[in-house]
mmCIF file of C-alpha atoms and ligand atoms in Angstrom:
data_model
loop_
_atom_site.group_PDB
_atom_site.id
_atom_site.type_symbol
_atom_site.label_atom_id
_atom_site.label_comp_id
_atom_site.label_asym_id
_atom_site.label_seq_id
_atom_site.Cartn_x
_atom_site.Cartn_y
_atom_site.Cartn_z
ATOM 1 C CA UNK A 1064 54.466 58.049 -20.923
ATOM 2 C CA UNK A 1065 52.906 59.860 -18.139
ATOM 3 C CA UNK A 1066 49.625 57.958 -17.273
ATOM 4 C CA UNK A 1067 51.384 53.504 -18.045
ATOM 5 C CA UNK A 1068 52.226 52.010 -14.970
ATOM 6 C CA UNK A 1069 55.870 51.713 -13.898
ATOM 7 C CA UNK A 1070 57.215 47.870 -13.437
ATOM 8 C CA UNK A 1071 57.500 46.780 -9.500
ATOM 9 C CA UNK A 1072 61.294 45.649 -7.999
ATOM 10 C CA UNK A 1073 60.182 41.769 -9.483
ATOM 11 C CA UNK A 1074 59.605 43.158 -13.186
ATOM 12 C CA UNK A 1075 55.103 43.003 -13.058
ATOM 13 C CA UNK A 1076 53.347 46.177 -12.713
ATOM 14 C CA UNK A 1077 52.246 48.160 -10.575
ATOM 15 C CA UNK A 1078 48.664 47.677 -9.037
ATOM 16 C CA UNK A 1079 46.364 50.479 -9.274
ATOM 17 C CA UNK A 1080 45.348 52.067 -6.163
ATOM 18 C CA UNK A 1081 42.098 52.904 -7.563
ATOM 19 C CA UNK A 1082 41.558 48.558 -8.554
ATOM 20 C CA UNK A 1083 42.661 48.104 -5.560
ATOM 21 C CA UNK A 1084 40.628 50.466 -3.375
ATOM 22 C CA UNK A 1085 38.049 49.490 -5.772
ATOM 23 C CA UNK A 1086 37.958 45.576 -6.292
ATOM 24 C CA UNK A 1087 38.593 45.587 -1.837
ATOM 25 C CA UNK A 1088 35.026 47.541 -1.898
ATOM 26 C CA UNK A 1089 33.609 44.811 -3.679
ATOM 27 C CA UNK A 1090 34.639 41.718 -2.214
ATOM 28 C CA UNK A 1091 33.486 43.198 0.908
ATOM 29 C CA UNK A 1092 29.794 44.299 -0.468
ATOM 30 C CA UNK A 1093 29.524 40.507 -1.999
ATOM 31 C CA UNK A 1094 30.548 39.163 2.000
ATOM 32 C CA UNK A 1095 27.932 41.096 3.021
ATOM 33 C CA UNK A 1096 25.478 40.331 0.980
ATOM 34 C CA UNK A 1097 25.842 36.407 0.994
ATOM 35 C CA UNK A 1098 26.077 36.785 4.645
ATOM 36 C CA UNK A 1099 22.518 37.595 4.865
ATOM 37 C CA UNK A 1100 21.461 35.502 1.469
ATOM 38 C CA UNK A 1101 19.433 32.720 3.158
ATOM 39 C CA UNK A 1102 21.544 29.186 2.363
ATOM 40 C CA UNK A 1103 19.602 26.820 -0.843
ATOM 41 C CA UNK A 1104 20.055 23.348 0.307
ATOM 42 C CA UNK A 1105 20.431 21.509 -3.263
ATOM 43 C CA UNK A 1106 17.179 19.289 -4.130
ATOM 44 C CA UNK A 1107 17.175 16.176 -2.643
ATOM 45 C CA UNK A 1108 14.309 13.890 -3.564
ATOM 46 C CA UNK A 1109 11.395 13.163 -1.579
ATOM 47 C CA UNK A 1110 10.817 9.698 -0.223
ATOM 48 C CA UNK A 1111 7.459 8.878 0.329
ATOM 49 C CA UNK A 1112 7.515 5.735 1.601
ATOM 50 C CA UNK A 1113 7.137 5.142 5.299
ATOM 51 C CA UNK A 1114 7.773 2.260 7.058
ATOM 52 C CA UNK A 1115 4.534 0.754 9.206
ATOM 53 C CA UNK A 1116 3.947 -2.264 11.860
ATOM 54 C CA UNK A 1117 1.136 -4.407 11.023
ATOM 55 C CA UNK A 1118 -1.314 -4.222 14.226
ATOM 56 C CA UNK A 1119 -3.975 -7.222 12.484
ATOM 57 C CA UNK A 1120 -3.630 -9.821 10.650
ATOM 58 C CA UNK A 1121 -6.943 -11.601 10.337
ATOM 59 C CA UNK A 1122 -8.519 -14.689 8.433
ATOM 60 C CA UNK A 1123 -11.998 -12.355 5.968
ATOM 61 C CA UNK A 1124 -12.702 -15.828 3.475
ATOM 62 C CA UNK A 1125 -10.458 -18.360 2.498
ATOM 63 C CA UNK A 1126 -7.297 -18.061 1.080
ATOM 64 C CA UNK A 1127 -7.857 -14.232 1.673
ATOM 65 C CA UNK A 1128 -5.931 -12.147 4.859
ATOM 66 C CA UNK A 1129 -6.168 -8.481 6.329
ATOM 67 C CA UNK A 1130 -3.636 -6.907 7.211
ATOM 68 C CA UNK A 1131 -3.957 -3.467 9.694
ATOM 69 C CA UNK A 1132 -1.299 -1.421 9.096
ATOM 70 C CA UNK A 1133 -0.887 1.058 11.913
ATOM 71 C CA UNK A 1134 2.380 4.156 11.870
ATOM 72 C CA UNK A 1135 4.931 2.626 14.670
ATOM 73 C CA UNK A 1136 4.175 6.418 17.239
ATOM 74 C CA UNK A 1137 0.606 6.262 16.475
ATOM 75 C CA UNK A 1138 1.492 9.318 14.669
ATOM 76 C CA UNK A 1139 -1.722 9.814 11.830
ATOM 77 C CA UNK A 1140 -1.784 8.951 8.273
ATOM 78 C CA UNK A 1141 -2.072 10.574 4.941
ATOM 79 C CA UNK A 1142 -4.746 11.166 3.814
ATOM 80 C CA UNK A 1143 -6.447 8.948 1.237
ATOM 81 C CA UNK A 1144 -10.054 8.757 -1.333
ATOM 82 C CA UNK A 1145 -11.490 5.520 -2.343
ATOM 83 C CA UNK A 1146 -9.613 4.039 -5.296
ATOM 84 C CA UNK A 1147 -6.725 4.598 -3.469
ATOM 85 C CA UNK A 1148 -3.796 1.650 -2.909
ATOM 86 C CA UNK A 1149 -0.506 1.183 -0.877
ATOM 87 C CA UNK A 1150 2.710 0.183 -3.125
ATOM 88 C CA UNK A 1151 3.447 -2.073 -0.250
ATOM 89 C CA UNK A 1152 8.176 -2.922 -0.736
ATOM 90 C CA UNK A 1153 8.333 -6.919 1.221
ATOM 91 C CA UNK A 1154 10.754 -8.296 3.048
ATOM 92 C CA UNK A 1155 12.081 -10.261 -0.099
ATOM 93 C CA UNK A 1156 12.243 -6.923 -1.586
ATOM 94 C CA UNK A 1157 9.472 -7.508 -3.643
ATOM 95 C CA UNK A 1158 7.377 -4.591 -4.822
ATOM 96 C CA UNK A 1159 2.828 -5.392 -4.626
ATOM 97 C CA UNK A 1160 0.130 -3.176 -5.001
ATOM 98 C CA UNK A 1161 -2.818 -3.144 -2.548
ATOM 99 C CA UNK A 1162 -6.289 -1.645 -2.545
ATOM 100 C CA UNK A 1163 -7.004 0.524 0.404
ATOM 101 C CA UNK A 1164 -10.738 -1.625 1.852
ATOM 102 C CA UNK A 1165 -10.212 0.383 5.326
ATOM 103 C CA UNK A 1166 -12.418 3.448 6.374
ATOM 104 C CA UNK A 1167 -10.766 6.731 5.001
ATOM 105 C CA UNK A 1168 -12.026 8.572 7.850
ATOM 106 C CA UNK A 1169 -9.490 6.150 10.052
ATOM 107 C CA UNK A 1170 -6.462 7.918 10.031
ATOM 108 C CA UNK A 1171 -4.521 5.966 12.360
ATOM 109 C CA UNK A 1172 -4.718 3.130 10.642
ATOM 110 C CA UNK A 1173 -4.870 1.735 6.931
ATOM 111 C CA UNK A 1174 -6.146 -1.981 5.449
ATOM 112 C CA UNK A 1175 -5.526 -4.253 3.045
ATOM 113 C CA UNK A 1176 -7.017 -7.564 1.436
ATOM 114 C CA UNK A 1177 -4.513 -10.475 0.136
ATOM 115 C CA UNK A 1178 -6.007 -13.520 -1.828
ATOM 116 C CA UNK A 1179 -3.276 -15.982 -2.065
ATOM 117 C CA UNK A 1180 -2.359 -17.276 -5.616
ATOM 118 C CA UNK A 1181 -1.281 -20.344 -6.223
ATOM 119 C CA UNK A 1182 -0.094 -19.670 -9.353
ATOM 120 C CA UNK A 1183 1.584 -16.452 -8.128
ATOM 121 C CA UNK A 1184 4.693 -14.963 -8.435
ATOM 122 C CA UNK A 1185 5.115 -15.067 -4.659
ATOM 123 C CA UNK A 1186 4.297 -11.627 -3.151
ATOM 124 C CA UNK A 1187 1.005 -13.630 -1.288
ATOM 125 C CA UNK A 1188 1.860 -16.596 -0.700
ATOM 126 C CA UNK A 1189 4.974 -14.228 1.342
ATOM 127 C CA UNK A 1190 2.602 -12.705 3.140
ATOM 128 C CA UNK A 1191 -0.289 -15.472 3.699
ATOM 129 C CA UNK A 1192 2.945 -16.904 4.929
ATOM 130 C CA UNK A 1193 5.671 -14.855 6.820
ATOM 131 C CA UNK A 1194 4.163 -11.678 7.778
ATOM 132 C CA UNK A 1195 2.530 -11.793 11.575
ATOM 133 C CA UNK A 1196 1.482 -8.604 14.329
ATOM 134 C CA UNK A 1197 4.078 -6.446 15.040
ATOM 135 C CA UNK A 1198 6.175 -7.120 11.299
ATOM 136 C CA UNK A 1199 7.512 -3.497 10.005
ATOM 137 C CA UNK A 1200 6.206 -3.273 6.416
ATOM 138 C CA UNK A 1201 7.663 0.306 3.379
ATOM 139 C CA UNK A 1202 4.878 1.082 1.835
ATOM 140 C CA UNK A 1203 4.011 4.303 -0.691
ATOM 141 C CA UNK A 1204 1.719 6.474 0.265
ATOM 142 C CA UNK A 1205 -1.433 6.970 -0.532
ATOM 143 C CA UNK A 1206 -2.051 6.909 -4.230
ATOM 144 C CA UNK A 1207 -5.508 6.470 -6.449
ATOM 145 C CA UNK A 1208 -5.788 4.835 -10.208
ATOM 146 C CA UNK A 1209 -9.033 4.122 -9.893
ATOM 147 C CA UNK A 1210 -11.278 7.585 -8.918
ATOM 148 C CA UNK A 1211 -14.372 7.585 -7.119
ATOM 149 C CA UNK A 1212 -16.385 10.158 -8.518
ATOM 150 C CA UNK A 1213 -19.401 11.219 -7.310
ATOM 151 C CA UNK A 1214 -22.197 10.937 -9.296
ATOM 152 C CA UNK A 1215 -26.771 9.744 -8.165
ATOM 153 C CA UNK A 1216 -26.334 6.295 -8.963
ATOM 154 C CA UNK A 1217 -24.370 3.656 -9.729
ATOM 155 C CA UNK A 1218 -23.623 0.155 -10.060
ATOM 156 C CA UNK A 1219 -20.602 -1.623 -8.694
ATOM 157 C CA UNK A 1220 -19.336 -4.544 -10.091
ATOM 158 C CA UNK A 1221 -16.761 -6.618 -7.495
ATOM 159 C CA UNK A 1222 -14.876 -9.934 -9.308
ATOM 160 C CA UNK A 1223 -13.616 -11.769 -5.092
ATOM 161 C CA UNK A 1224 -11.302 -10.334 -3.881
ATOM 162 C CA UNK A 1225 -12.019 -7.435 -6.352
ATOM 163 C CA UNK A 1226 -14.194 -6.063 -3.508
ATOM 164 C CA UNK A 1227 -11.020 -4.449 -1.379
ATOM 165 C CA UNK A 1228 -11.130 -1.535 -3.436
ATOM 166 C CA UNK A 1229 -15.513 -1.283 -5.058
ATOM 167 C CA UNK A 1230 -15.668 -1.441 -0.329
ATOM 168 C CA UNK A 1231 -14.260 2.363 0.162
ATOM 169 C CA UNK A 1232 -16.559 3.094 -2.811
ATOM 170 C CA UNK A 1233 -20.150 1.762 -1.788
ATOM 171 C CA UNK A 1234 -19.409 2.928 1.975
ATOM 172 C CA UNK A 1235 -18.675 6.827 0.217
ATOM 173 C CA UNK A 1236 -22.424 6.227 -2.100
ATOM 174 C CA UNK A 1237 -23.985 4.937 1.063
ATOM 175 C CA UNK A 1238 -22.502 8.626 2.662
ATOM 176 C CA UNK A 1239 -23.066 10.116 -0.904
ATOM 177 C CA UNK A 1240 -27.182 8.840 -0.079
ATOM 178 C CA UNK A 1241 -26.496 7.442 -4.239
ATOM 179 C CA UNK A 1242 -28.803 4.778 -5.727
ATOM 180 C CA UNK A 1243 -26.368 2.559 -5.851
ATOM 181 C CA UNK A 1244 -26.101 -1.722 -6.188
ATOM 182 C CA UNK A 1245 -23.279 -4.602 -5.791
ATOM 183 C CA UNK A 1246 -22.818 -7.171 -7.492
ATOM 184 C CA UNK A 1247 -20.617 -9.336 -5.852
ATOM 185 C CA UNK A 1248 -18.749 -12.744 -7.783
ATOM 186 C CA UNK A 1249 -16.887 -15.385 -6.982
ATOM 187 C CA UNK A 1250 -16.193 -19.048 -7.001
ATOM 188 C CA UNK A 1251 -18.084 -20.197 -3.572
ATOM 189 C CA UNK A 1252 -19.664 -17.465 -0.447
ATOM 190 C CA UNK A 1253 -16.517 -19.162 1.437
ATOM 191 C CA UNK A 1254 -14.290 -17.096 -0.562
ATOM 192 C CA UNK A 1255 -15.931 -13.683 -0.598
ATOM 193 C CA UNK A 1256 -13.953 -11.392 1.528
ATOM 194 C CA UNK A 1257 -15.987 -8.725 4.080
ATOM 195 C CA UNK A 1258 -19.573 -9.583 2.592
ATOM 196 C CA UNK A 1259 -20.809 -9.295 6.438
ATOM 197 C CA UNK A 1260 -19.131 -5.614 5.839
ATOM 198 C CA UNK A 1261 -22.563 -5.101 3.098
ATOM 199 C CA UNK A 1262 -26.176 -4.266 4.069
ATOM 200 C CA UNK A 1263 -27.610 -7.457 2.342
ATOM 201 C CA UNK A 1264 -30.759 -5.387 1.167
ATOM 202 C CA UNK A 1265 -28.071 -3.881 -1.503
ATOM 203 C CA UNK A 1266 -26.162 -6.277 -2.800
ATOM 204 C CA UNK A 1267 -26.969 -9.316 -5.061
ATOM 205 C CA UNK A 1268 -23.803 -12.382 -4.366
ATOM 206 C CA UNK A 1269 -23.404 -14.683 -7.840
ATOM 207 C CA UNK A 1270 -21.648 -17.432 -6.768
ATOM 208 C CA UNK A 1271 -20.244 -20.529 -9.468
ATOM 209 C CA UNK A 1272 -21.481 -22.771 -7.291
ATOM 210 C CA UNK A 1273 -24.899 -22.356 -6.957
ATOM 211 C CA UNK A 1274 -25.844 -19.812 -9.704
ATOM 212 C CA UNK A 1275 -22.609 -20.914 -12.822
ATOM 213 C CA UNK A 1276 -20.806 -18.029 -14.313
ATOM 214 C CA UNK A 1277 -22.438 -14.579 -14.326
ATOM 215 C CA UNK A 1278 -23.400 -13.439 -18.258
ATOM 216 C CA UNK A 1279 -21.624 -10.172 -18.713
ATOM 217 C CA UNK A 1280 -24.916 -8.846 -20.297
ATOM 218 C CA UNK A 1281 -26.697 -9.680 -17.242
ATOM 219 C CA UNK A 1282 -24.587 -8.724 -14.720
ATOM 220 C CA UNK A 1283 -25.208 -5.362 -16.339
ATOM 221 C CA UNK A 1284 -29.086 -5.490 -16.402
ATOM 222 C CA UNK A 1285 -29.091 -2.267 -14.147
ATOM 223 C CA UNK A 1286 -26.729 -0.233 -15.475
ATOM 224 C CA UNK A 1287 -28.719 1.992 -17.200
ATOM 225 C CA UNK A 1288 -27.865 5.711 -16.690
ATOM 226 C CA UNK A 1289 -25.703 4.714 -13.863
ATOM 227 C CA UNK A 1290 -21.602 5.111 -13.280
ATOM 228 C CA UNK A 1291 -20.131 1.132 -13.569
ATOM 229 C CA UNK A 1292 -17.789 0.469 -10.548
ATOM 230 C CA UNK A 1293 -15.815 -2.815 -11.494
ATOM 231 C CA UNK A 1294 -12.792 -4.342 -9.858
ATOM 232 C CA UNK A 1295 -12.282 -8.392 -10.403
ATOM 233 C CA UNK A 1296 -10.578 -11.303 -12.453
ATOM 234 C CA UNK A 1297 -9.656 -10.298 -16.826
ATOM 235 C CA UNK A 1298 -11.954 -12.716 -18.193
ATOM 236 C CA UNK A 1299 -14.857 -10.181 -15.876
ATOM 237 C CA UNK A 1300 -13.380 -6.567 -17.218
ATOM 238 C CA UNK A 1301 -12.707 -7.632 -20.551
ATOM 239 C CA UNK A 1302 -16.404 -9.411 -20.620
ATOM 240 C CA UNK A 1303 -17.897 -5.970 -18.528
ATOM 241 C CA UNK A 1304 -16.353 -4.021 -21.042
ATOM 242 C CA UNK A 1305 -17.472 -5.902 -24.768
ATOM 243 C CA UNK A 1306 -21.052 -5.982 -23.445
ATOM 244 C CA UNK A 1307 -21.180 -2.096 -22.405
ATOM 245 C CA UNK A 1308 -22.149 -0.060 -25.105
ATOM 246 C CA UNK A 1309 -25.994 -0.692 -26.001
ATOM 247 C CA UNK A 1310 -26.503 -1.608 -21.422
ATOM 248 C CA UNK A 1311 -27.691 2.760 -21.657
ATOM 249 C CA UNK A 1312 -24.958 3.156 -18.560
ATOM 250 C CA UNK A 1313 -23.340 6.035 -18.280
ATOM 251 C CA UNK A 1314 -19.713 5.572 -17.088
ATOM 252 C CA UNK A 1315 -17.593 2.124 -17.305
ATOM 253 C CA UNK A 1316 -14.742 2.842 -15.401
ATOM 254 C CA UNK A 1317 -12.279 -0.797 -13.851
ATOM 255 C CA UNK A 1318 -9.987 -1.458 -12.086
ATOM 256 C CA UNK A 1319 -7.006 -4.642 -13.107
ATOM 257 C CA UNK A 1320 -5.790 -6.714 -10.476
ATOM 258 C CA UNK A 1321 -3.796 -8.653 -14.255
ATOM 259 C CA UNK A 1322 -2.143 -7.152 -17.306
ATOM 260 C CA UNK A 1323 -4.160 -7.369 -20.133
ATOM 261 C CA UNK A 1324 -3.563 -10.399 -23.070
ATOM 262 C CA UNK A 1325 -1.515 -7.856 -25.254
ATOM 263 C CA UNK A 1326 -3.337 -8.125 -28.895
ATOM 264 C CA UNK A 1327 -1.917 -6.090 -31.032
ATOM 265 C CA UNK A 1328 1.572 -6.995 -30.594
ATOM 266 C CA UNK A 1329 4.318 -6.817 -33.289
ATOM 267 C CA UNK A 1330 7.716 -8.803 -32.459
ATOM 268 C CA UNK A 1331 10.321 -7.400 -31.798
ATOM 269 C CA UNK A 1332 14.167 -8.403 -29.836
ATOM 270 C CA UNK A 1333 15.105 -6.401 -27.568
ATOM 271 C CA UNK A 1334 19.464 -6.226 -26.044
ATOM 272 C CA UNK A 1335 20.687 -6.500 -22.555
ATOM 273 C CA UNK A 1336 23.487 -4.209 -23.103
ATOM 274 C CA UNK A 1337 25.234 -5.140 -20.034
ATOM 275 C CA UNK A 1338 25.497 -8.373 -21.309
ATOM 276 C CA UNK A 1339 24.642 -8.508 -25.154
ATOM 277 C CA UNK A 1340 22.280 -10.807 -24.714
ATOM 278 C CA UNK A 1341 19.457 -10.224 -27.789
ATOM 279 C CA UNK A 1342 16.183 -11.947 -27.013
ATOM 280 C CA UNK A 1343 13.071 -11.968 -29.249
ATOM 281 C CA UNK A 1344 9.923 -10.627 -27.991
ATOM 282 C CA UNK A 1345 7.141 -12.738 -29.475
ATOM 283 C CA UNK A 1346 3.620 -10.235 -30.417
ATOM 284 C CA UNK A 1347 1.995 -11.822 -27.153
ATOM 285 C CA UNK A 1348 4.287 -11.699 -25.284
ATOM 286 C CA UNK A 1349 5.375 -8.159 -23.089
ATOM 287 C CA UNK A 1350 9.076 -7.518 -22.899
ATOM 288 C CA UNK A 1351 9.294 -7.504 -19.680
ATOM 289 C CA UNK A 1352 8.157 -11.541 -18.971
ATOM 290 C CA UNK A 1353 10.412 -12.389 -21.578
ATOM 291 C CA UNK A 1354 13.836 -9.864 -19.436
ATOM 292 C CA UNK A 1355 12.094 -11.728 -16.607
ATOM 293 C CA UNK A 1356 12.991 -15.023 -17.884
ATOM 294 C CA UNK A 1357 16.523 -14.191 -18.313
ATOM 295 C CA UNK A 1358 16.699 -12.269 -15.484
ATOM 296 C CA UNK A 1359 14.686 -13.888 -13.289
ATOM 297 C CA UNK A 1360 15.307 -11.570 -9.938
ATOM 298 C CA UNK A 1361 14.110 -7.978 -12.051
ATOM 299 C CA UNK A 1362 11.822 -5.540 -10.246
ATOM 300 C CA UNK A 1363 8.499 -5.012 -11.033
ATOM 301 C CA UNK A 1364 4.607 -5.622 -9.986
ATOM 302 C CA UNK A 1365 1.643 -4.015 -11.456
ATOM 303 C CA UNK A 1366 2.457 -5.672 -15.639
ATOM 304 C CA UNK A 1367 0.034 -2.484 -16.229
ATOM 305 C CA UNK A 1368 2.383 0.341 -16.336
ATOM 306 C CA UNK A 1369 1.536 2.594 -13.865
ATOM 307 C CA UNK A 1370 3.601 2.061 -10.492
ATOM 308 C CA UNK A 1371 6.575 2.551 -11.957
ATOM 309 C CA UNK A 1372 8.743 -0.091 -10.447
ATOM 310 C CA UNK A 1373 10.430 -2.729 -13.937
ATOM 311 C CA UNK A 1374 11.399 1.001 -15.626
ATOM 312 C CA UNK A 1375 15.178 0.654 -17.260
ATOM 313 C CA UNK A 1376 17.611 3.139 -19.414
ATOM 314 C CA UNK A 1377 16.363 3.011 -22.890
ATOM 315 C CA UNK A 1378 20.112 2.832 -24.565
ATOM 316 C CA UNK A 1379 19.338 2.446 -28.397
ATOM 317 C CA UNK A 1380 15.807 2.356 -30.364
ATOM 318 C CA UNK A 1381 12.334 4.168 -30.743
ATOM 319 C CA UNK A 1382 9.731 2.589 -28.197
ATOM 320 C CA UNK A 1383 6.495 2.265 -28.977
ATOM 321 C CA UNK A 1384 4.798 3.366 -25.373
ATOM 322 C CA UNK A 1385 1.860 2.100 -24.346
ATOM 323 C CA UNK A 1386 0.496 4.723 -21.462
ATOM 324 C CA UNK A 1387 1.305 8.034 -20.517
ATOM 325 C CA UNK A 1388 3.279 7.123 -17.330
ATOM 326 C CA UNK A 1389 5.923 5.727 -20.147
ATOM 327 C CA UNK A 1390 7.149 8.966 -21.266
ATOM 328 C CA UNK A 1391 11.128 9.759 -19.971
ATOM 329 C CA UNK A 1392 13.013 9.871 -23.387
ATOM 330 C CA UNK A 1393 15.503 7.869 -22.376
ATOM 331 C CA UNK A 1394 14.448 5.017 -20.736
ATOM 332 C CA UNK A 1395 11.136 3.260 -20.599
ATOM 333 C CA UNK A 1396 8.397 0.603 -19.125
ATOM 334 C CA UNK A 1397 9.155 -3.156 -20.665
ATOM 335 C CA UNK A 1398 5.492 -4.394 -18.917
ATOM 336 C CA UNK A 1399 3.702 -2.616 -21.699
ATOM 337 C CA UNK A 1400 6.072 -0.450 -24.111
ATOM 338 C CA UNK A 1401 7.335 -2.596 -27.369
ATOM 339 C CA UNK A 1402 9.906 -1.821 -29.766
ATOM 340 C CA UNK A 1403 8.868 0.663 -33.180
ATOM 341 C CA UNK A 1404 11.037 -0.854 -35.066
ATOM 342 C CA UNK A 1405 13.625 -4.069 -35.053
ATOM 343 C CA UNK A 1406 15.085 -3.318 -31.614
ATOM 344 C CA UNK A 1407 15.845 -2.384 -27.944
ATOM 345 C CA UNK A 1408 17.758 -2.059 -26.285
ATOM 346 C CA UNK A 1409 17.944 -1.635 -22.082
ATOM 347 C CA UNK A 1410 20.352 -0.954 -19.404
ATOM 348 C CA UNK A 1411 19.840 -4.418 -18.314
HETATM 349 S S1 LIG B 1662 5.518 -2.735 -13.365
HETATM 350 FE FE1 LIG B 1662 4.521 -1.255 -12.645
HETATM 351 S S2 LIG B 1662 5.159 0.056 -15.266
HETATM 352 FE FE2 LIG B 1662 5.511 -2.243 -15.324
#
């Protein structure tokens, strides 16, 4: 056949000169294009932590110290708003959240305050007993789970160390020339940090030793028309939530330092896949608590579903996710998530 390409001496077909020239041209063009096109680097996860220097440790009240943190090279820090907190990674590996309680206009340092919790899990004791000026700490960028909204009228309710997120809110309300009041509660005056930074004419101090344990309806007596911001121990928050509706308060915003009690849980099981151990989770305990009994070193922090520290792979089972931050299908937050049915198999 005339247009059949003859084989070469080794029996292979001779290459068509047209296609040889066309493919050389194509390869050349591709090479030139690749030289012109920008090289797109692989996407790397963004590390939003930074190492900071403890510039100052100050005793603020009985069992409360504040830490002032700055960049080792003194450079400006990311901005923050009232209500923001930092995730702090302690030298032991413990991770804890602390509200920023300094001045948001100060871009060279952050301030947090920590009360020593005698029956806590060691984070506050580590800070009190081991952190000194000049020490290094790894912290996250500020995050806000307790946003401060611009309103004409505020009622702030703070219980003890719960004053830390409230303090910059009070200062912001003052700058806004809003109508605001703060009721500051605690065991006794010497346990209340930052009293000297608050304008006495707008602050009512109610301590247990002078006034008895406060009634939450009394705390809300002046709530009508106000945005109410509350931070303190769990019973205080629960009491304020229960008493809020009839007060005429405009909105209620609160931040917990401890998880809410589980009131509507059902028992289920978790299987720890790496060991095959199965553990029963009672109705009134979280999966995280039960896991910690078996694996005391498991990482956790807020125990309320917002920090993500406890996230663990979910290998089998249907999860009842109880926090908007717990949406990934192949993992869950055992501090808040439960099982819809009998068992969850976790990558632990
Ligand atoms: S400990 Fe913070 S999300 Fe579970």
